[in-house]
């Protein structure tokens, strides 16, 4: 993997799964207790003014665990809160422009849904990509039907950068995912909606790291 991407579990926020914003902070803290060391703040319905205090809270929290924080889409907020990088989607600023603005030392992640997109993202300066949805999940149905494990395997085969499998991932899927060549997994509800987020994080971290 890229020297900047040393973790194999990537947790993505979604406060709609929880009671309120403060509960999100609590659950992220529990996930960090459980071993998560890479978090993306992704709350696309919030304005910059609404995101700013949340970004500050998560930056303070992740620092205590020496964990990486990425901000979805908002390069301005990432720079303002000294985040480790950004995560870009199909409607974001071009990857190459983001890389120029952020410089060589911050992380740029990119959402992809096809093998060709992985190559283009890497060539433009991405450090890693997410690929999916691999399995069915309500949060990703707008992006089309599940890709499935065979498409993930094909996408990883010649990928020029680390690929994180995303979408509907459960512990039972981890063997297939690691055997596909994926560098890691990106999770949302599997941890945020878990009865015990710290325990869920530990189980996923242990399983995915054991495959090294």
C-alpha positions as a Python dict, from the first residue, in 0.01 Angstrom:
ca = {
    (1, 'X'): (0, 0, 0),
    (2, 'X'): (94, 366, -26),
    (3, 'X'): (318, 481, 257),
    (4, 'X'): (40, 720, 358),
    (5, 'X'): (-223, 444, 365),
    (6, 'X'): (-104, 211, 637),
    (7, 'X'): (-448, 118, 774),
    (8, 'X'): (-687, -137, 631),
    (9, 'X'): (-1018, -29, 783),
    (10, 'X'): (-1168, 301, 666),
    (11, 'X'): (-1469, 423, 864),
    (12, 'X'): (-1709, 665, 693),
    (13, 'X'): (-1952, 876, 895),
    (14, 'X'): (-2328, 892, 846),
    (15, 'X'): (-2505, 1066, 1132),
    (16, 'X'): (-2847, 971, 988),
    (17, 'X'): (-2786, 625, 1135),
    (18, 'X'): (-2765, 773, 1485),
    (19, 'X'): (-2980, 988, 1711),
    (20, 'X'): (-2786, 1310, 1671),
    (21, 'X'): (-2447, 1463, 1601),
    (22, 'X'): (-2319, 1414, 1954),
    (23, 'X'): (-2402, 1044, 1933),
    (24, 'X'): (-2194, 1028, 1614),
    (25, 'X'): (-1894, 1167, 1802),
    (26, 'X'): (-1947, 911, 2078),
    (27, 'X'): (-1967, 621, 1834),
    (28, 'X'): (-1659, 736, 1641),
    (29, 'X'): (-1476, 746, 1974),
    (30, 'X'): (-1587, 390, 2046),
    (31, 'X'): (-1472, 280, 1701),
    (32, 'X'): (-1133, 438, 1764),
    (33, 'X'): (-1120, 252, 2095),
    (34, 'X'): (-1181, -63, 1892),
    (35, 'X'): (-887, -2, 1660),
    (36, 'X'): (-1011, 217, 1374),
    (37, 'X'): (-735, 453, 1261),
    (38, 'X'): (-877, 609, 945),
    (39, 'X'): (-1203, 810, 941),
    (40, 'X'): (-1383, 1005, 669),
    (41, 'X'): (-1620, 1284, 767),
    (42, 'X'): (-1897, 1249, 509),
    (43, 'X'): (-2212, 1447, 585),
    (44, 'X'): (-2302, 1580, 243),
    (45, 'X'): (-2623, 1757, 350),
    (46, 'X'): (-2444, 1992, 590),
    (47, 'X'): (-2319, 2337, 496),
    (48, 'X'): (-1960, 2441, 554),
    (49, 'X'): (-2072, 2634, 862),
    (50, 'X'): (-2242, 2323, 1000),
    (51, 'X'): (-1953, 2093, 910),
    (52, 'X'): (-1684, 2311, 1064),
    (53, 'X'): (-1750, 2236, 1436),
    (54, 'X'): (-1796, 1868, 1356),
    (55, 'X'): (-1468, 1862, 1164),
    (56, 'X'): (-1292, 2028, 1459),
    (57, 'X'): (-1435, 1775, 1704),
    (58, 'X'): (-1332, 1481, 1489),
    (59, 'X'): (-987, 1628, 1430),
    (60, 'X'): (-933, 1659, 1805),
    (61, 'X'): (-1069, 1309, 1863),
    (62, 'X'): (-868, 1136, 1591),
    (63, 'X'): (-548, 1310, 1702),
    (64, 'X'): (-582, 1150, 2045),
    (65, 'X'): (-563, 810, 1876),
    (66, 'X'): (-301, 906, 1617),
    (67, 'X'): (-570, 830, 1357),
    (68, 'X'): (-609, 981, 1012),
    (69, 'X'): (-903, 1210, 931),
    (70, 'X'): (-1022, 1275, 576),
    (71, 'X'): (-1293, 1526, 483),
    (72, 'X'): (-1538, 1443, 206),
    (73, 'X'): (-1516, 1685, -85),
    (74, 'X'): (-1431, 2001, 114),
    (75, 'X'): (-1066, 2091, 58),
    (76, 'X'): (-1117, 2421, 241),
    (77, 'X'): (-1236, 2247, 557),
    (78, 'X'): (-964, 1984, 533),
    (79, 'X'): (-698, 2254, 526),
    (80, 'X'): (-868, 2465, 793),
    (81, 'X'): (-890, 2181, 1047),
    (82, 'X'): (-552, 2031, 951),
    (83, 'X'): (-710, 1706, 835),
    (84, 'X'): (-489, 1440, 681),
    (85, 'X'): (-662, 1467, 346),
    (86, 'X'): (-983, 1460, 145),
    (87, 'X'): (-1207, 1204, -21),
    (88, 'X'): (-1347, 1296, -361),
    (89, 'X'): (-1644, 1170, -559),
    (90, 'X'): (-1773, 1196, -914),
    (91, 'X'): (-1898, 1553, -866),
    (92, 'X'): (-1598, 1682, -672),
    (93, 'X'): (-1317, 1908, -788),
    (94, 'X'): (-1083, 1717, -1025),
    (95, 'X'): (-833, 1493, -850),
    (96, 'X'): (-534, 1664, -1010),
    (97, 'X'): (-653, 2005, -890),
    (98, 'X'): (-707, 1870, -539),
    (99, 'X'): (-356, 1727, -540),
    (100, 'X'): (-213, 2063, -645),
    (101, 'X'): (-403, 2245, -370),
    (102, 'X'): (-321, 1992, -98),
    (103, 'X'): (39, 1928, -192),
    (104, 'X'): (220, 1593, -186),
    (105, 'X'): (189, 1517, 185),
    (106, 'X'): (-187, 1504, 231),
    (107, 'X'): (-399, 1205, 135),
    (108, 'X'): (-639, 1207, -159),
    (109, 'X'): (-895, 926, -173),
    (110, 'X'): (-1142, 881, -458),
    (111, 'X'): (-1471, 692, -492),
    (112, 'X'): (-1478, 459, -793),
    (113, 'X'): (-1727, 216, -942),
    (114, 'X'): (-1529, 69, -1232),
    (115, 'X'): (-1176, -55, -1296),
    (116, 'X'): (-1109, 222, -1550),
    (117, 'X'): (-1194, 484, -1289),
    (118, 'X'): (-929, 341, -1055),
    (119, 'X'): (-657, 389, -1316),
    (120, 'X'): (-770, 744, -1397),
    (121, 'X'): (-786, 841, -1030),
    (122, 'X'): (-438, 706, -964),
    (123, 'X'): (-291, 880, -1268),
    (124, 'X'): (-443, 1209, -1150),
    (125, 'X'): (-281, 1180, -808),
    (126, 'X'): (-506, 968, -585),
    (127, 'X'): (-336, 777, -303),
    (128, 'X'): (-616, 519, -280),
    (129, 'X'): (-970, 451, -397),
    (130, 'X'): (-1286, 297, -265),
    (131, 'X'): (-1460, 57, -502),
    (132, 'X'): (-1818, -54, -483),
    (133, 'X'): (-2077, -120, -386),
    (134, 'X'): (-1945, -476, -365),
    (135, 'X'): (-2253, -609, -184),
    (136, 'X'): (-2605, -474, -156),
    (137, 'X'): (-2649, -188, 88),
    (138, 'X'): (-2926, 74, 111),
    (139, 'X'): (-2683, 366, 131),
    (140, 'X'): (-2525, 281, -206),
    (141, 'X'): (-2824, 169, -416),
    (142, 'X'): (-2822, 504, -597),
    (143, 'X'): (-2487, 403, -747),
    (144, 'X'): (-2629, 96, -916),
    (145, 'X'): (-2648, -277, -844),
    (146, 'X'): (-2376, -448, -640),
    (147, 'X'): (-2052, -508, -829),
    (148, 'X'): (-1993, -847, -668),
    (149, 'X'): (-1672, -1013, -561),
    (150, 'X'): (-1558, -1111, -912),
    (151, 'X'): (-1568, -752, -1036),
    (152, 'X'): (-1380, -648, -724),
    (153, 'X'): (-1116, -911, -795),
    (154, 'X'): (-1083, -793, -1155),
    (155, 'X'): (-1060, -428, -1047),
    (156, 'X'): (-787, -506, -794),
    (157, 'X'): (-585, -726, -1028),
    (158, 'X'): (-407, -444, -1209),
    (159, 'X'): (-493, -154, -981),
    (160, 'X'): (-208, 100, -960),
    (161, 'X'): (-308, 213, -609),
    (162, 'X'): (-468, 62, -297),
    (163, 'X'): (-833, -38, -337),
    (164, 'X'): (-1075, -40, -42),
    (165, 'X'): (-1386, -253, -91),
    (166, 'X'): (-1706, -69, 1),
    (167, 'X'): (-2071, -156, 39),
    (168, 'X'): (-2264, -405, 249),
    (169, 'X'): (-1954, -568, 396),
    (170, 'X'): (-2004, -813, 681),
    (171, 'X'): (-1750, -1026, 871),
    (172, 'X'): (-1847, -1330, 662),
    (173, 'X'): (-1728, -1147, 348),
    (174, 'X'): (-1375, -1073, 467),
    (175, 'X'): (-1207, -1388, 339),
    (176, 'X'): (-1338, -1331, -14),
    (177, 'X'): (-1246, -962, 0),
    (178, 'X'): (-889, -1017, 114),
    (179, 'X'): (-843, -1296, -143),
    (180, 'X'): (-966, -1057, -413),
    (181, 'X'): (-658, -840, -372),
    (182, 'X'): (-830, -548, -199),
    (183, 'X'): (-602, -352, 32),
    (184, 'X'): (-874, -284, 286),
    (185, 'X'): (-1241, -228, 359),
    (186, 'X'): (-1455, 84, 397),
    (187, 'X'): (-1742, 57, 644),
    (188, 'X'): (-2038, 267, 750),
    (189, 'X'): (-2334, 90, 911),
    (190, 'X'): (-2141, -224, 1006),
    (191, 'X'): (-1978, -18, 1280),
    (192, 'X'): (-2202, 288, 1326),
    (193, 'X'): (-2517, 78, 1367),
    (194, 'X'): (-2354, -200, 1568),
    (195, 'X'): (-2485, -270, 1918),
    (196, 'X'): (-2124, -240, 2039),
    (197, 'X'): (-1924, -26, 1793),
    (198, 'X'): (-1593, -83, 1973),
    (199, 'X'): (-1637, -459, 1963),
    (200, 'X'): (-1744, -451, 1597),
    (201, 'X'): (-1441, -238, 1509),
    (202, 'X'): (-1208, -474, 1693),
    (203, 'X'): (-1353, -778, 1516),
    (204, 'X'): (-1320, -620, 1172),
    (205, 'X'): (-971, -483, 1242),
    (206, 'X'): (-850, -817, 1375),
    (207, 'X'): (-987, -1011, 1079),
    (208, 'X'): (-866, -773, 809),
    (209, 'X'): (-521, -727, 961),
    (210, 'X'): (-479, -1101, 1012),
    (211, 'X'): (-492, -1143, 635),
    (212, 'X'): (-160, -957, 590),
}
